[in-house]
């Protein structure tokens, strides 16, 4: 009997417009996974000599707030036109980090791509960045 009365009261209030119901999600701060966007940044030399291994500097920062972003970073070095591709994965704990790349034996242009994957159940989103690298002939 109590449930019947409460149900009738609720339907009366909704019908008369005193209580509103909307189907849109709330706009409160994001407590869910994958809400806060991140900025990934990879930098390194613009050109290196043949048979050398470049060193890349990586960083990931949140677009909102100043908390430490944690997860893993996958760095891929690929030669434009094919013939070479190398991938390395490293953990990321929130501060700028140096990563040594592979030894590049062939001359030409390479694309260096960084993909950040956040830690499990993190509020941060994945992001990526890339830049172009030139390998020039070694002097003798």
JSON list of C-alpha atoms in Angstrom, two decimals:
[
{"chain": "A", "resi": 1, "resn": "UNK", "atom": "CA", "xyz": [0.00, 0.00, 0.00]},
{"chain": "A", "resi": 2, "resn": "UNK", "atom": "CA", "xyz": [2.86, 2.39, 0.83]},
{"chain": "A", "resi": 3, "resn": "UNK", "atom": "CA", "xyz": [4.49, 1.72, -2.56]},
{"chain": "A", "resi": 4, "resn": "UNK", "atom": "CA", "xyz": [1.25, 2.47, -4.34]},
{"chain": "A", "resi": 5, "resn": "UNK", "atom": "CA", "xyz": [0.85, 5.82, -2.59]},
{"chain": "A", "resi": 6, "resn": "UNK", "atom": "CA", "xyz": [4.48, 6.81, -3.21]},
{"chain": "A", "resi": 7, "resn": "UNK", "atom": "CA", "xyz": [4.14, 5.85, -6.90]},
{"chain": "A", "resi": 8, "resn": "UNK", "atom": "CA", "xyz": [0.95, 7.88, -7.30]},
{"chain": "A", "resi": 9, "resn": "UNK", "atom": "CA", "xyz": [2.54, 10.88, -5.57]},
{"chain": "A", "resi": 10, "resn": "UNK", "atom": "CA", "xyz": [5.63, 10.68, -7.79]},
{"chain": "A", "resi": 11, "resn": "UNK", "atom": "CA", "xyz": [3.55, 10.42, -10.99]},
{"chain": "A", "resi": 12, "resn": "UNK", "atom": "CA", "xyz": [1.42, 13.39, -9.88]},
{"chain": "A", "resi": 13, "resn": "UNK", "atom": "CA", "xyz": [4.49, 15.55, -9.21]},
{"chain": "A", "resi": 14, "resn": "UNK", "atom": "CA", "xyz": [6.06, 14.66, -12.58]},
{"chain": "A", "resi": 15, "resn": "UNK", "atom": "CA", "xyz": [2.79, 15.27, -14.44]},
{"chain": "A", "resi": 16, "resn": "UNK", "atom": "CA", "xyz": [2.26, 18.65, -12.80]},
{"chain": "A", "resi": 17, "resn": "UNK", "atom": "CA", "xyz": [5.82, 19.77, -13.61]},
{"chain": "A", "resi": 18, "resn": "UNK", "atom": "CA", "xyz": [7.00, 20.16, -10.02]},
{"chain": "A", "resi": 19, "resn": "UNK", "atom": "CA", "xyz": [9.68, 17.48, -10.50]},
{"chain": "A", "resi": 20, "resn": "UNK", "atom": "CA", "xyz": [11.64, 17.28, -13.71]},
{"chain": "A", "resi": 21, "resn": "UNK", "atom": "CA", "xyz": [13.56, 14.40, -15.21]},
{"chain": "A", "resi": 22, "resn": "UNK", "atom": "CA", "xyz": [16.12, 14.79, -17.96]},
{"chain": "A", "resi": 23, "resn": "UNK", "atom": "CA", "xyz": [17.99, 12.08, -19.80]},
{"chain": "A", "resi": 24, "resn": "UNK", "atom": "CA", "xyz": [21.17, 14.11, -20.33]},
{"chain": "A", "resi": 25, "resn": "UNK", "atom": "CA", "xyz": [24.30, 13.25, -18.34]},
{"chain": "A", "resi": 26, "resn": "UNK", "atom": "CA", "xyz": [25.52, 15.51, -15.59]},
{"chain": "A", "resi": 27, "resn": "UNK", "atom": "CA", "xyz": [28.30, 18.01, -16.25]},
{"chain": "A", "resi": 28, "resn": "UNK", "atom": "CA", "xyz": [30.16, 17.47, -13.00]},
{"chain": "A", "resi": 29, "resn": "UNK", "atom": "CA", "xyz": [33.89, 16.83, -12.87]},
{"chain": "A", "resi": 30, "resn": "UNK", "atom": "CA", "xyz": [34.95, 13.65, -14.58]},
{"chain": "A", "resi": 31, "resn": "UNK", "atom": "CA", "xyz": [35.21, 10.69, -12.18]},
{"chain": "A", "resi": 32, "resn": "UNK", "atom": "CA", "xyz": [35.20, 8.18, -15.05]},
{"chain": "A", "resi": 33, "resn": "UNK", "atom": "CA", "xyz": [38.05, 6.60, -17.00]},
{"chain": "A", "resi": 34, "resn": "UNK", "atom": "CA", "xyz": [39.29, 8.33, -20.13]},
{"chain": "A", "resi": 35, "resn": "UNK", "atom": "CA", "xyz": [37.86, 11.81, -19.58]},
{"chain": "A", "resi": 36, "resn": "UNK", "atom": "CA", "xyz": [40.84, 14.16, -19.31]},
{"chain": "A", "resi": 37, "resn": "UNK", "atom": "CA", "xyz": [42.76, 14.78, -22.52]},
{"chain": "A", "resi": 38, "resn": "UNK", "atom": "CA", "xyz": [46.56, 14.68, -22.56]},
{"chain": "A", "resi": 39, "resn": "UNK", "atom": "CA", "xyz": [49.27, 16.34, -24.62]},
{"chain": "A", "resi": 40, "resn": "UNK", "atom": "CA", "xyz": [52.11, 14.12, -25.80]},
{"chain": "A", "resi": 41, "resn": "UNK", "atom": "CA", "xyz": [55.41, 15.61, -26.93]},
{"chain": "A", "resi": 42, "resn": "UNK", "atom": "CA", "xyz": [58.41, 13.91, -28.51]},
{"chain": "A", "resi": 43, "resn": "UNK", "atom": "CA", "xyz": [61.51, 15.77, -29.60]},
{"chain": "A", "resi": 44, "resn": "UNK", "atom": "CA", "xyz": [64.94, 14.83, -30.80]},
{"chain": "A", "resi": 45, "resn": "UNK", "atom": "CA", "xyz": [67.57, 15.72, -33.35]},
{"chain": "A", "resi": 46, "resn": "UNK", "atom": "CA", "xyz": [66.43, 16.89, -36.77]},
{"chain": "A", "resi": 47, "resn": "UNK", "atom": "CA", "xyz": [69.25, 15.02, -38.48]},
{"chain": "A", "resi": 48, "resn": "UNK", "atom": "CA", "xyz": [71.71, 12.31, -37.44]},
{"chain": "A", "resi": 49, "resn": "UNK", "atom": "CA", "xyz": [74.65, 10.64, -39.14]},
{"chain": "A", "resi": 50, "resn": "UNK", "atom": "CA", "xyz": [74.37, 7.15, -40.56]},
{"chain": "A", "resi": 51, "resn": "UNK", "atom": "CA", "xyz": [74.92, 4.26, -38.07]},
{"chain": "A", "resi": 52, "resn": "UNK", "atom": "CA", "xyz": [74.09, 6.34, -35.00]},
{"chain": "A", "resi": 53, "resn": "UNK", "atom": "CA", "xyz": [71.28, 5.95, -32.47]},
{"chain": "A", "resi": 54, "resn": "UNK", "atom": "CA", "xyz": [69.34, 9.16, -31.75]},
{"chain": "A", "resi": 55, "resn": "UNK", "atom": "CA", "xyz": [68.05, 10.01, -28.29]},
{"chain": "A", "resi": 56, "resn": "UNK", "atom": "CA", "xyz": [64.45, 11.20, -27.96]},
{"chain": "A", "resi": 57, "resn": "UNK", "atom": "CA", "xyz": [62.92, 13.25, -25.15]},
{"chain": "A", "resi": 58, "resn": "UNK", "atom": "CA", "xyz": [59.31, 12.40, -24.30]},
{"chain": "A", "resi": 59, "resn": "UNK", "atom": "CA", "xyz": [56.75, 14.05, -22.05]},
{"chain": "A", "resi": 60, "resn": "UNK", "atom": "CA", "xyz": [53.01, 13.72, -21.42]},
{"chain": "A", "resi": 61, "resn": "UNK", "atom": "CA", "xyz": [50.99, 16.39, -19.61]},
{"chain": "A", "resi": 62, "resn": "UNK", "atom": "CA", "xyz": [47.28, 16.64, -18.81]},
{"chain": "A", "resi": 63, "resn": "UNK", "atom": "CA", "xyz": [45.35, 19.45, -20.51]},
{"chain": "A", "resi": 64, "resn": "UNK", "atom": "CA", "xyz": [43.52, 20.14, -17.25]},
{"chain": "A", "resi": 65, "resn": "UNK", "atom": "CA", "xyz": [45.13, 20.02, -13.82]},
{"chain": "A", "resi": 66, "resn": "UNK", "atom": "CA", "xyz": [48.70, 19.31, -12.86]},
{"chain": "A", "resi": 67, "resn": "UNK", "atom": "CA", "xyz": [48.65, 15.70, -11.68]},
{"chain": "A", "resi": 68, "resn": "UNK", "atom": "CA", "xyz": [51.25, 13.18, -12.84]},
{"chain": "A", "resi": 69, "resn": "UNK", "atom": "CA", "xyz": [50.21, 11.17, -15.84]},
{"chain": "A", "resi": 70, "resn": "UNK", "atom": "CA", "xyz": [51.19, 7.49, -15.64]},
{"chain": "A", "resi": 71, "resn": "UNK", "atom": "CA", "xyz": [51.13, 4.77, -18.25]},
{"chain": "A", "resi": 72, "resn": "UNK", "atom": "CA", "xyz": [53.28, 3.46, -21.08]},
{"chain": "A", "resi": 73, "resn": "UNK", "atom": "CA", "xyz": [54.76, 5.02, -24.19]},
{"chain": "A", "resi": 74, "resn": "UNK", "atom": "CA", "xyz": [55.39, 3.19, -27.44]},
{"chain": "A", "resi": 75, "resn": "UNK", "atom": "CA", "xyz": [57.97, 4.79, -29.75]},
{"chain": "A", "resi": 76, "resn": "UNK", "atom": "CA", "xyz": [58.06, 3.68, -33.39]},
{"chain": "A", "resi": 77, "resn": "UNK", "atom": "CA", "xyz": [60.80, 4.67, -35.84]},
{"chain": "A", "resi": 78, "resn": "UNK", "atom": "CA", "xyz": [59.87, 3.89, -39.46]},
{"chain": "A", "resi": 79, "resn": "UNK", "atom": "CA", "xyz": [61.67, 4.71, -42.68]},
{"chain": "A", "resi": 80, "resn": "UNK", "atom": "CA", "xyz": [59.56, 6.54, -45.24]},
{"chain": "A", "resi": 81, "resn": "UNK", "atom": "CA", "xyz": [59.19, 4.27, -48.21]},
{"chain": "A", "resi": 82, "resn": "UNK", "atom": "CA", "xyz": [59.57, 1.13, -46.10]},
{"chain": "A", "resi": 83, "resn": "UNK", "atom": "CA", "xyz": [62.53, -1.08, -45.39]},
{"chain": "A", "resi": 84, "resn": "UNK", "atom": "CA", "xyz": [62.86, -0.36, -41.66]},
{"chain": "A", "resi": 85, "resn": "UNK", "atom": "CA", "xyz": [60.56, -0.25, -38.64]},
{"chain": "A", "resi": 86, "resn": "UNK", "atom": "CA", "xyz": [61.52, -0.44, -34.97]},
{"chain": "A", "resi": 87, "resn": "UNK", "atom": "CA", "xyz": [59.21, -0.23, -31.95]},
{"chain": "A", "resi": 88, "resn": "UNK", "atom": "CA", "xyz": [60.15, 0.25, -28.29]},
{"chain": "A", "resi": 89, "resn": "UNK", "atom": "CA", "xyz": [57.83, 0.42, -25.29]},
{"chain": "A", "resi": 90, "resn": "UNK", "atom": "CA", "xyz": [58.74, 2.11, -22.02]},
{"chain": "A", "resi": 91, "resn": "UNK", "atom": "CA", "xyz": [56.88, 2.98, -18.84]},
{"chain": "A", "resi": 92, "resn": "UNK", "atom": "CA", "xyz": [56.03, 6.61, -18.13]},
{"chain": "A", "resi": 93, "resn": "UNK", "atom": "CA", "xyz": [55.70, 7.93, -14.58]},
{"chain": "A", "resi": 94, "resn": "UNK", "atom": "CA", "xyz": [54.94, 11.60, -15.08]},
{"chain": "A", "resi": 95, "resn": "UNK", "atom": "CA", "xyz": [58.27, 13.37, -15.66]},
{"chain": "A", "resi": 96, "resn": "UNK", "atom": "CA", "xyz": [60.22, 14.15, -18.84]},
{"chain": "A", "resi": 97, "resn": "UNK", "atom": "CA", "xyz": [62.22, 11.13, -19.96]},
{"chain": "A", "resi": 98, "resn": "UNK", "atom": "CA", "xyz": [65.04, 10.36, -22.43]},
{"chain": "A", "resi": 99, "resn": "UNK", "atom": "CA", "xyz": [64.75, 7.25, -24.60]},
{"chain": "A", "resi": 100, "resn": "UNK", "atom": "CA", "xyz": [67.53, 5.95, -26.81]},
{"chain": "A", "resi": 101, "resn": "UNK", "atom": "CA", "xyz": [66.36, 4.99, -30.29]},
{"chain": "A", "resi": 102, "resn": "UNK", "atom": "CA", "xyz": [67.63, 2.27, -32.62]},
{"chain": "A", "resi": 103, "resn": "UNK", "atom": "CA", "xyz": [70.80, 2.54, -34.68]},
{"chain": "A", "resi": 104, "resn": "UNK", "atom": "CA", "xyz": [69.80, 3.90, -38.09]},
{"chain": "A", "resi": 105, "resn": "UNK", "atom": "CA", "xyz": [71.93, 2.36, -40.83]},
{"chain": "A", "resi": 106, "resn": "UNK", "atom": "CA", "xyz": [70.25, 3.62, -44.02]},
{"chain": "A", "resi": 107, "resn": "UNK", "atom": "CA", "xyz": [70.13, 7.24, -45.14]},
{"chain": "A", "resi": 108, "resn": "UNK", "atom": "CA", "xyz": [66.80, 8.92, -45.81]},
{"chain": "A", "resi": 109, "resn": "UNK", "atom": "CA", "xyz": [63.79, 10.27, -43.97]},
{"chain": "A", "resi": 110, "resn": "UNK", "atom": "CA", "xyz": [62.28, 8.55, -40.95]},
{"chain": "A", "resi": 111, "resn": "UNK", "atom": "CA", "xyz": [59.07, 9.19, -39.03]},
{"chain": "A", "resi": 112, "resn": "UNK", "atom": "CA", "xyz": [59.30, 8.97, -35.24]},
{"chain": "A", "resi": 113, "resn": "UNK", "atom": "CA", "xyz": [55.90, 8.35, -33.62]},
{"chain": "A", "resi": 114, "resn": "UNK", "atom": "CA", "xyz": [55.06, 8.31, -29.91]},
{"chain": "A", "resi": 115, "resn": "UNK", "atom": "CA", "xyz": [51.80, 6.79, -28.61]},
{"chain": "A", "resi": 116, "resn": "UNK", "atom": "CA", "xyz": [50.87, 7.24, -24.93]},
{"chain": "A", "resi": 117, "resn": "UNK", "atom": "CA", "xyz": [48.62, 4.63, -23.33]},
{"chain": "A", "resi": 118, "resn": "UNK", "atom": "CA", "xyz": [47.33, 5.57, -19.85]},
{"chain": "A", "resi": 119, "resn": "UNK", "atom": "CA", "xyz": [47.50, 3.19, -16.89]},
{"chain": "A", "resi": 120, "resn": "UNK", "atom": "CA", "xyz": [44.53, 0.95, -16.26]},
{"chain": "A", "resi": 121, "resn": "UNK", "atom": "CA", "xyz": [41.47, 2.72, -14.75]},
{"chain": "A", "resi": 122, "resn": "UNK", "atom": "CA", "xyz": [43.12, 6.11, -15.27]},
{"chain": "A", "resi": 123, "resn": "UNK", "atom": "CA", "xyz": [41.09, 9.28, -15.87]},
{"chain": "A", "resi": 124, "resn": "UNK", "atom": "CA", "xyz": [43.43, 10.29, -18.71]},
{"chain": "A", "resi": 125, "resn": "UNK", "atom": "CA", "xyz": [43.03, 9.70, -22.44]},
{"chain": "A", "resi": 126, "resn": "UNK", "atom": "CA", "xyz": [45.55, 8.25, -24.84]},
{"chain": "A", "resi": 127, "resn": "UNK", "atom": "CA", "xyz": [47.44, 10.65, -27.11]},
{"chain": "A", "resi": 128, "resn": "UNK", "atom": "CA", "xyz": [50.18, 10.66, -29.73]},
{"chain": "A", "resi": 129, "resn": "UNK", "atom": "CA", "xyz": [52.78, 12.86, -31.39]},
{"chain": "A", "resi": 130, "resn": "UNK", "atom": "CA", "xyz": [55.29, 12.46, -34.21]},
{"chain": "A", "resi": 131, "resn": "UNK", "atom": "CA", "xyz": [58.08, 14.23, -36.04]},
{"chain": "A", "resi": 132, "resn": "UNK", "atom": "CA", "xyz": [60.39, 13.69, -39.01]},
{"chain": "A", "resi": 133, "resn": "UNK", "atom": "CA", "xyz": [64.06, 12.71, -38.75]},
{"chain": "A", "resi": 134, "resn": "UNK", "atom": "CA", "xyz": [66.70, 12.77, -41.48]},
{"chain": "A", "resi": 135, "resn": "UNK", "atom": "CA", "xyz": [69.65, 10.35, -41.60]},
{"chain": "A", "resi": 136, "resn": "UNK", "atom": "CA", "xyz": [72.56, 11.75, -43.60]},
{"chain": "A", "resi": 137, "resn": "UNK", "atom": "CA", "xyz": [75.58, 10.02, -45.08]},
{"chain": "A", "resi": 138, "resn": "UNK", "atom": "CA", "xyz": [78.50, 9.44, -42.72]},
{"chain": "A", "resi": 139, "resn": "UNK", "atom": "CA", "xyz": [81.74, 11.30, -43.48]},
{"chain": "A", "resi": 140, "resn": "UNK", "atom": "CA", "xyz": [84.94, 9.33, -43.80]}
]
